[in-house]
Coordinates of C-alpha atoms in Angstrom, one line a residue:
C1380 CA 1.4 -10.5 -22.2
N1381 CA 3.8 -13.3 -21.8
E1382 CA 7.6 -13.6 -22.0
M1383 CA 9.2 -16.0 -24.4
D1384 CA 12.6 -17.6 -24.1
G1385 CA 13.6 -15.1 -21.4
G1386 CA 13.9 -12.2 -23.9
G1387 CA 10.7 -10.4 -22.9
M1388 CA 9.1 -11.1 -26.3
D1389 CA 5.4 -11.0 -26.5
T1390 CA 3.2 -13.4 -28.4
L1391 CA 0.4 -12.3 -30.6
V1392 CA -2.5 -14.8 -30.8
V1393 CA -4.6 -14.8 -34.0
D1394 CA -7.7 -16.8 -34.9
V1395 CA -9.0 -16.1 -38.4
G1396 CA -12.5 -17.6 -38.9
S1397 CA -14.7 -17.6 -41.9
G1398 CA -16.6 -14.6 -40.6
T1399 CA -14.5 -13.0 -37.8
T1400 CA -10.9 -12.4 -37.0
R1401 CA -9.8 -12.3 -33.4
C1402 CA -6.4 -11.1 -32.3
G1403 CA -4.6 -9.8 -29.3
P1404 CA -1.6 -10.4 -26.9
G1405 CA -1.2 -13.9 -25.3
G1406 CA -2.2 -14.0 -21.7
A1407 CA -5.2 -11.8 -22.0
D1408 CA -8.7 -13.0 -21.1
L1409 CA -10.3 -11.9 -24.4
P1410 CA -9.0 -10.8 -27.8
S1411 CA -8.3 -7.0 -27.9
E1412 CA -9.4 -6.7 -31.6
I1413 CA -12.3 -8.3 -33.3
F1414 CA -13.2 -7.5 -36.9
P1415 CA -14.7 -9.1 -40.1
S1416 CA -12.5 -11.6 -41.9
A1417 CA -12.7 -9.5 -45.2
V1418 CA -10.4 -7.1 -47.1
G1419 CA -10.9 -4.7 -49.9
P1420 CA -13.4 -1.9 -50.6
A1421 CA -16.9 -2.2 -49.2
A1422 CA -18.4 -2.8 -52.6
A1423 CA -16.1 -5.7 -53.4
L1424 CA -15.1 -7.3 -50.2
V1425 CA -12.9 -10.5 -50.4
H1426 CA -13.2 -13.2 -47.8
P1427 CA -9.9 -15.1 -47.7
V1428 CA -11.3 -17.9 -45.6
V1429 CA -14.4 -19.8 -46.7
R1430 CA -15.9 -22.8 -44.8
G1431 CA -12.7 -22.9 -42.7
T1432 CA -10.3 -23.1 -45.7
V1433 CA -8.1 -20.3 -47.1
V1434 CA -9.2 -19.7 -50.7
D1435 CA -7.3 -16.5 -51.5
W1436 CA -3.7 -16.2 -50.2
D1437 CA -3.2 -12.6 -51.4
A1438 CA -6.3 -11.6 -49.4
M1439 CA -5.0 -13.6 -46.4
E1440 CA -1.7 -11.8 -46.5
E1441 CA -3.6 -8.5 -46.6
L1442 CA -5.7 -9.6 -43.7
M1443 CA -2.7 -10.4 -41.6
G1444 CA -1.3 -7.0 -42.4
E1445 CA -4.6 -5.6 -40.9
V1446 CA -4.1 -7.8 -37.8
F1447 CA -0.7 -6.1 -37.1
T1448 CA -2.1 -2.7 -37.9
Q1449 CA -5.2 -3.1 -35.6
T1450 CA -3.2 -4.5 -32.7
G1451 CA -0.3 -2.0 -33.1
I1452 CA 2.1 -4.8 -32.8
D1453 CA 5.4 -4.9 -34.7
P1454 CA 5.5 -8.3 -36.4
K1455 CA 9.3 -8.4 -36.2
G1456 CA 9.2 -8.1 -32.5
S1457 CA 6.5 -10.6 -31.6
G1458 CA 6.1 -14.3 -31.8
L1459 CA 2.7 -15.4 -33.3
L1460 CA 0.4 -18.3 -32.3
F1461 CA -2.1 -19.0 -35.0
A1462 CA -5.3 -21.0 -34.6
D1463 CA -6.3 -22.9 -37.7
S1464 CA -9.1 -25.2 -38.9
P1465 CA -8.8 -28.9 -37.9
T1466 CA -9.1 -29.8 -41.6
T1467 CA -6.2 -27.6 -42.7
L1468 CA -3.8 -29.4 -45.1
D1469 CA -0.1 -29.5 -44.3
K1470 CA 0.7 -27.6 -47.5
D1471 CA -1.6 -24.7 -46.3
R1472 CA -0.1 -24.7 -42.9
A1473 CA 3.3 -24.4 -44.5
K1474 CA 2.0 -21.6 -46.8
M1475 CA 0.7 -19.6 -43.8
A1476 CA 4.1 -19.9 -42.1
E1477 CA 5.9 -18.8 -45.3
I1478 CA 3.8 -15.6 -45.4
L1479 CA 4.4 -14.8 -41.8
F1480 CA 8.1 -15.6 -41.8
E1481 CA 9.0 -14.2 -45.2
K1482 CA 6.6 -11.3 -45.7
F1483 CA 6.2 -10.1 -42.1
E1484 CA 9.5 -11.4 -40.8
I1485 CA 8.1 -12.7 -37.5
P1486 CA 10.7 -14.3 -35.2
S1487 CA 8.8 -17.3 -34.0
Y1488 CA 5.6 -19.2 -34.8
F1489 CA 3.2 -21.9 -33.6
V1490 CA 0.0 -23.1 -35.2
G1491 CA -2.6 -25.1 -33.3
S1492 CA -6.0 -26.7 -34.2
Q1493 CA -9.0 -24.6 -33.2
S1494 CA -10.6 -27.7 -31.7
V1495 CA -7.6 -28.4 -29.4
L1496 CA -7.3 -24.8 -28.4
S1497 CA -11.1 -24.6 -27.6
L1498 CA -10.7 -27.6 -25.3
Y1499 CA -7.9 -25.8 -23.5
S1500 CA -10.2 -22.8 -22.9
A1501 CA -12.5 -25.1 -20.9
G1502 CA -9.6 -26.3 -18.8
R1503 CA -9.4 -29.7 -20.5
T1504 CA -6.9 -31.5 -22.6
S1505 CA -9.1 -34.5 -23.7
G1506 CA -12.6 -34.8 -25.0
V1507 CA -14.7 -34.2 -28.1
V1508 CA -15.1 -30.7 -29.5
V1509 CA -18.1 -29.6 -31.6
D1510 CA -17.4 -26.2 -33.1
V1511 CA -20.3 -24.6 -34.8
G1512 CA -18.9 -21.5 -36.5
Y1513 CA -19.9 -18.8 -38.9
G1514 CA -19.4 -20.9 -42.1
V1515 CA -18.6 -24.4 -41.0
T1516 CA -19.1 -27.0 -38.3
H1517 CA -16.4 -29.3 -37.1
A1518 CA -16.3 -32.1 -34.5
M1519 CA -13.1 -34.0 -33.5
A1520 CA -11.8 -36.1 -30.6
V1521 CA -8.7 -34.9 -28.8
H1522 CA -6.5 -36.8 -26.3
E1523 CA -4.0 -35.0 -24.0
G1524 CA -3.8 -32.1 -26.4
F1525 CA -3.3 -34.3 -29.5
A1526 CA -6.0 -34.3 -32.2
F1527 CA -7.2 -37.6 -33.8
P1528 CA -7.6 -36.5 -37.4
H1529 CA -9.4 -39.7 -38.4
T1530 CA -12.3 -38.7 -36.1
I1531 CA -13.0 -35.4 -37.8
G1532 CA -16.5 -34.7 -38.9
Q1533 CA -17.4 -31.7 -41.0
L1534 CA -20.6 -30.0 -42.0
D1535 CA -20.4 -27.1 -44.5
L1536 CA -23.1 -25.2 -42.5
G1537 CA -22.8 -22.5 -39.9
G1538 CA -24.4 -19.4 -38.6
I1539 CA -24.5 -17.5 -41.9
D1540 CA -26.4 -20.4 -43.5
L1541 CA -29.0 -20.3 -40.7
A1542 CA -29.5 -16.6 -41.4
R1543 CA -29.8 -17.2 -45.2
N1544 CA -32.4 -19.9 -44.4
V1545 CA -34.5 -17.4 -42.5
I1546 CA -34.4 -15.1 -45.5
E1547 CA -35.7 -18.0 -47.7
L1548 CA -38.4 -18.9 -45.2
L1549 CA -39.6 -15.3 -45.0
D1550 CA -39.5 -15.0 -48.8
D1551 CA -41.9 -18.0 -49.0
R1552 CA -44.3 -15.9 -47.0
G1553 CA -43.9 -13.0 -49.4
L1554 CA -41.7 -11.0 -47.0
E1555 CA -38.5 -9.8 -48.8
M1556 CA -35.3 -9.2 -46.9
A1557 CA -32.9 -8.1 -49.6
G1558 CA -29.3 -7.1 -49.6
P1559 CA -26.8 -6.7 -46.8
E1560 CA -29.4 -5.0 -44.6
G1561 CA -31.7 -7.9 -45.0
L1562 CA -29.0 -10.4 -44.2
A1563 CA -28.1 -8.4 -41.1
C1564 CA -31.7 -8.5 -39.9
A1565 CA -31.9 -12.3 -40.5
E1566 CA -28.7 -12.7 -38.5
E1567 CA -30.3 -10.8 -35.6
I1568 CA -33.4 -12.9 -35.8
V1569 CA -31.3 -16.0 -35.5
K1570 CA -29.3 -14.5 -32.6
Q1571 CA -32.2 -13.2 -30.7
H1572 CA -34.9 -15.8 -31.2
G1573 CA -33.2 -18.9 -32.6
R1574 CA -33.7 -22.0 -30.4
V1575 CA -33.5 -25.8 -30.8
A1576 CA -36.8 -27.7 -30.5
M1577 CA -36.7 -30.9 -28.5
D1578 CA -39.3 -32.4 -30.8
Y1579 CA -39.2 -30.4 -34.0
A1580 CA -42.2 -31.9 -35.8
S1581 CA -44.6 -31.5 -32.9
E1582 CA -43.4 -28.0 -32.1
A1583 CA -43.6 -26.9 -35.7
F1584 CA -47.2 -28.3 -35.9
A1585 CA -48.2 -26.5 -32.7
L1586 CA -46.9 -23.2 -34.0
R1587 CA -48.9 -23.6 -37.2
A1588 CA -52.0 -24.0 -35.1
K1589 CA -51.1 -21.0 -32.8
P1590 CA -48.8 -18.8 -34.9
L1591 CA -49.1 -15.9 -32.5
E1592 CA -47.2 -17.8 -29.9
A1593 CA -44.1 -17.4 -32.0
P1594 CA -41.8 -14.4 -31.1
R1595 CA -41.9 -11.0 -32.8
Y1596 CA -38.9 -9.2 -34.3
T1597 CA -38.8 -5.4 -34.7
L1598 CA -37.3 -4.3 -38.0
P1599 CA -35.0 -1.3 -38.2
D1600 CA -37.9 0.9 -39.5
G1601 CA -39.9 0.0 -36.4
T1602 CA -42.2 -2.5 -38.1
E1603 CA -43.0 -5.6 -36.1
L1604 CA -42.4 -8.9 -37.9
Q1605 CA -44.5 -11.8 -36.5
L1606 CA -42.4 -15.0 -36.9
E1607 CA -44.1 -18.3 -37.4
S1608 CA -41.7 -21.3 -37.1
E1609 CA -38.6 -19.7 -38.6
H1610 CA -36.9 -19.4 -35.2
I1611 CA -36.9 -23.2 -34.8
R1612 CA -36.7 -24.3 -38.4
C1613 CA -33.5 -22.4 -39.1
T1614 CA -31.7 -24.1 -36.2
E1615 CA -33.2 -27.5 -37.1
A1616 CA -30.9 -27.4 -40.1
L1617 CA -28.1 -28.3 -37.6
F1618 CA -29.8 -31.7 -37.3
Q1619 CA -31.4 -31.9 -40.7
P1620 CA -29.0 -30.0 -43.1
A1621 CA -31.3 -30.5 -46.0
L1622 CA -33.7 -28.0 -44.5
A1623 CA -31.1 -25.3 -45.4
G1624 CA -30.2 -26.9 -48.8
C1625 CA -27.0 -28.4 -47.4
R1626 CA -25.7 -31.9 -48.0
G1627 CA -24.1 -33.8 -45.2
L1628 CA -24.7 -35.4 -41.8
G1629 CA -26.4 -33.5 -39.0
L1630 CA -24.8 -33.0 -35.6
T1631 CA -26.2 -36.2 -34.1
E1632 CA -24.9 -38.4 -36.9
I1633 CA -21.5 -36.6 -36.8
L1634 CA -21.1 -37.1 -33.1
W1635 CA -22.4 -40.7 -33.2
D1636 CA -19.7 -41.5 -35.9
I1637 CA -17.0 -40.2 -33.5
I1638 CA -18.5 -42.2 -30.7
E1639 CA -18.3 -45.4 -32.8
V1640 CA -14.7 -44.7 -33.8
C1641 CA -13.7 -44.1 -30.2
D1642 CA -15.6 -47.2 -29.0
A1643 CA -13.7 -49.3 -31.5
D1644 CA -10.4 -48.5 -29.7
R1645 CA -8.8 -51.4 -27.9
E1646 CA -9.8 -52.2 -24.3
G1647 CA -8.2 -49.6 -22.1
G1648 CA -7.2 -47.5 -25.1
P1649 CA -7.0 -43.7 -24.8
M1650 CA -10.0 -43.1 -27.1
R1651 CA -12.6 -45.1 -25.2
T1652 CA -13.3 -42.4 -22.6
L1653 CA -13.0 -39.3 -24.8
T1654 CA -16.7 -39.1 -25.6
Q1655 CA -17.6 -38.8 -21.9
F1656 CA -16.8 -35.1 -22.3
V1657 CA -18.3 -33.2 -25.3
L1658 CA -17.6 -29.5 -25.5
M1659 CA -19.8 -27.2 -27.6
A1660 CA -18.0 -24.2 -29.0
G1661 CA -18.5 -21.5 -31.6
G1662 CA -20.8 -18.6 -31.8
A1663 CA -23.5 -20.6 -33.7
S1664 CA -23.7 -23.2 -30.9
M1665 CA -25.4 -20.9 -28.4
F1666 CA -29.0 -21.7 -29.1
P1667 CA -31.1 -22.7 -26.1
G1668 CA -31.9 -26.4 -26.2
L1669 CA -29.0 -27.5 -28.4
E1670 CA -27.1 -29.5 -25.8
E1671 CA -30.3 -31.1 -24.4
R1672 CA -31.4 -32.1 -27.9
L1673 CA -28.1 -33.7 -28.7
G1674 CA -28.1 -35.6 -25.5
K1675 CA -31.6 -36.8 -26.1
E1676 CA -30.8 -38.0 -29.6
L1677 CA -27.6 -39.7 -28.6
D1678 CA -29.3 -41.5 -25.7
A1679 CA -32.0 -42.7 -28.2
R1680 CA -29.3 -44.2 -30.5
A1681 CA -27.4 -45.9 -27.7
M1682 CA -28.2 -49.6 -27.1
I1683 CA -27.1 -49.3 -23.5
P1684 CA -26.9 -46.3 -21.1
R1685 CA -23.8 -44.2 -21.9
D1686 CA -21.9 -41.7 -19.8
I1687 CA -21.9 -38.7 -22.2
Y1688 CA -21.5 -35.2 -20.7
I1689 CA -22.3 -32.4 -23.1
T1690 CA -21.3 -29.0 -21.9
S1691 CA -20.3 -25.6 -23.2
I1692 CA -18.5 -22.4 -22.4
S1693 CA -20.6 -19.5 -21.3
A1694 CA -20.9 -16.3 -23.4
P1695 CA -19.0 -14.3 -24.5
E1696 CA -16.2 -16.7 -24.1
R1697 CA -17.8 -19.3 -26.3
H1698 CA -17.5 -17.0 -29.3
H1699 CA -13.8 -16.8 -28.7
A1700 CA -12.9 -20.3 -27.3
A1701 CA -10.1 -21.1 -29.7
W1702 CA -8.5 -17.7 -29.2
I1703 CA -8.7 -18.0 -25.4
G1704 CA -7.2 -21.4 -25.5
G1705 CA -4.4 -20.0 -27.7
S1706 CA -3.9 -17.2 -25.2
L1707 CA -3.6 -19.6 -22.3
L1708 CA -1.0 -21.7 -24.2
A1709 CA 1.0 -18.6 -25.3
S1710 CA 1.1 -17.5 -21.6
L1711 CA 3.2 -20.5 -20.7
P1712 CA 6.9 -19.6 -21.1
S1713 CA 8.0 -23.2 -21.2
F1714 CA 5.6 -24.0 -24.0
A1715 CA 6.7 -21.1 -26.1
E1716 CA 10.4 -21.9 -25.5
N1717 CA 10.1 -25.5 -26.4
N1718 CA 7.4 -25.6 -29.1
F1719 CA 7.5 -22.4 -31.3
V1720 CA 9.2 -22.7 -34.6
Q1721 CA 12.1 -20.2 -34.8
R1722 CA 12.7 -18.0 -37.8
A1723 CA 16.1 -19.6 -38.5
D1724 CA 14.6 -23.1 -38.4
F1725 CA 12.0 -22.2 -40.9
L1726 CA 14.4 -20.5 -43.3
E1727 CA 16.6 -23.6 -43.1
E1728 CA 14.0 -26.4 -43.2
G1729 CA 10.9 -24.7 -44.7
G1730 CA 7.5 -26.2 -44.0
A1731 CA 9.0 -29.3 -42.5
S1732 CA 9.9 -27.3 -39.4
V1733 CA 6.2 -26.5 -38.9
H1734 CA 5.0 -30.1 -39.4
K1735 CA 7.7 -31.2 -36.9
R1736 CA 6.7 -29.0 -34.0
C1737 CA 3.1 -28.2 -34.6
V1738 CA 1.0 -31.3 -34.5

């Protein structure tokens, strides 16, 4: 735990994703509590965050109550650092602060972009972050800890969509995976066997010729399921979203657009070198071959050789990159003292106090 403004006050770090909430004291290596981002009875669960955006503020308030309950931390006695989506609107940032200051009476608050915090977790302050999460994929350029919003690329596709795609592909073969149990099995198939093909068309053709070379998955009842090409087709949707019924640009196009924006910066400008370091983050970015495929496709698009280094954080840290970056930031007493919004400031200035300090 860290000490803020000399008063011995701890900071709680919270990262609420579309699928999972991570929380715990700042300064720790990993979040102490990890649980689904859902509230309500099992038969009628409500997800307050969908595709990285808060869609139900009452449910979000209830989820934050669960955060304090699970961590055992008194909100009135702890500052809070919140990791939010890089596409969050100013009005939503202000709404989140309002809930925490007025409903939970926290004493101090800071909100940071998940992309920037993920970069901190890798020991960097500048680069391009590609975050492939549970329900959404974001990519954005960051310079010295400041995000460049005009470079943001978003694809409304994440790990849950890859699992649903597996269900559809198996259904096409007459294999039904229904209900929550079926979805859980599909998620495990993606997690255990999903990989990115370097040449999707040729590998899919080869698997059709020799289907037994594809992996097998053991169902909960002990039955062995022989996969065909589902384990590479589901991940191919990251490059060809239409394969999963999703509109939008694939990862290569999203990254290339960012490269072009950065290249357009003036000679010697801060953006021109950002694309030399590309960080892959998020639980759905852990497929073997992903970084190599991206590098191959970007090289193929470049007219001249480029210095692009694509890397990632090792597991399990990659699942929790934004939280870890927030934990590192919260452990710096000088940062907390100089950058957190104090309760008195918010009560006097409202959302403007958040926009002023949290950029």
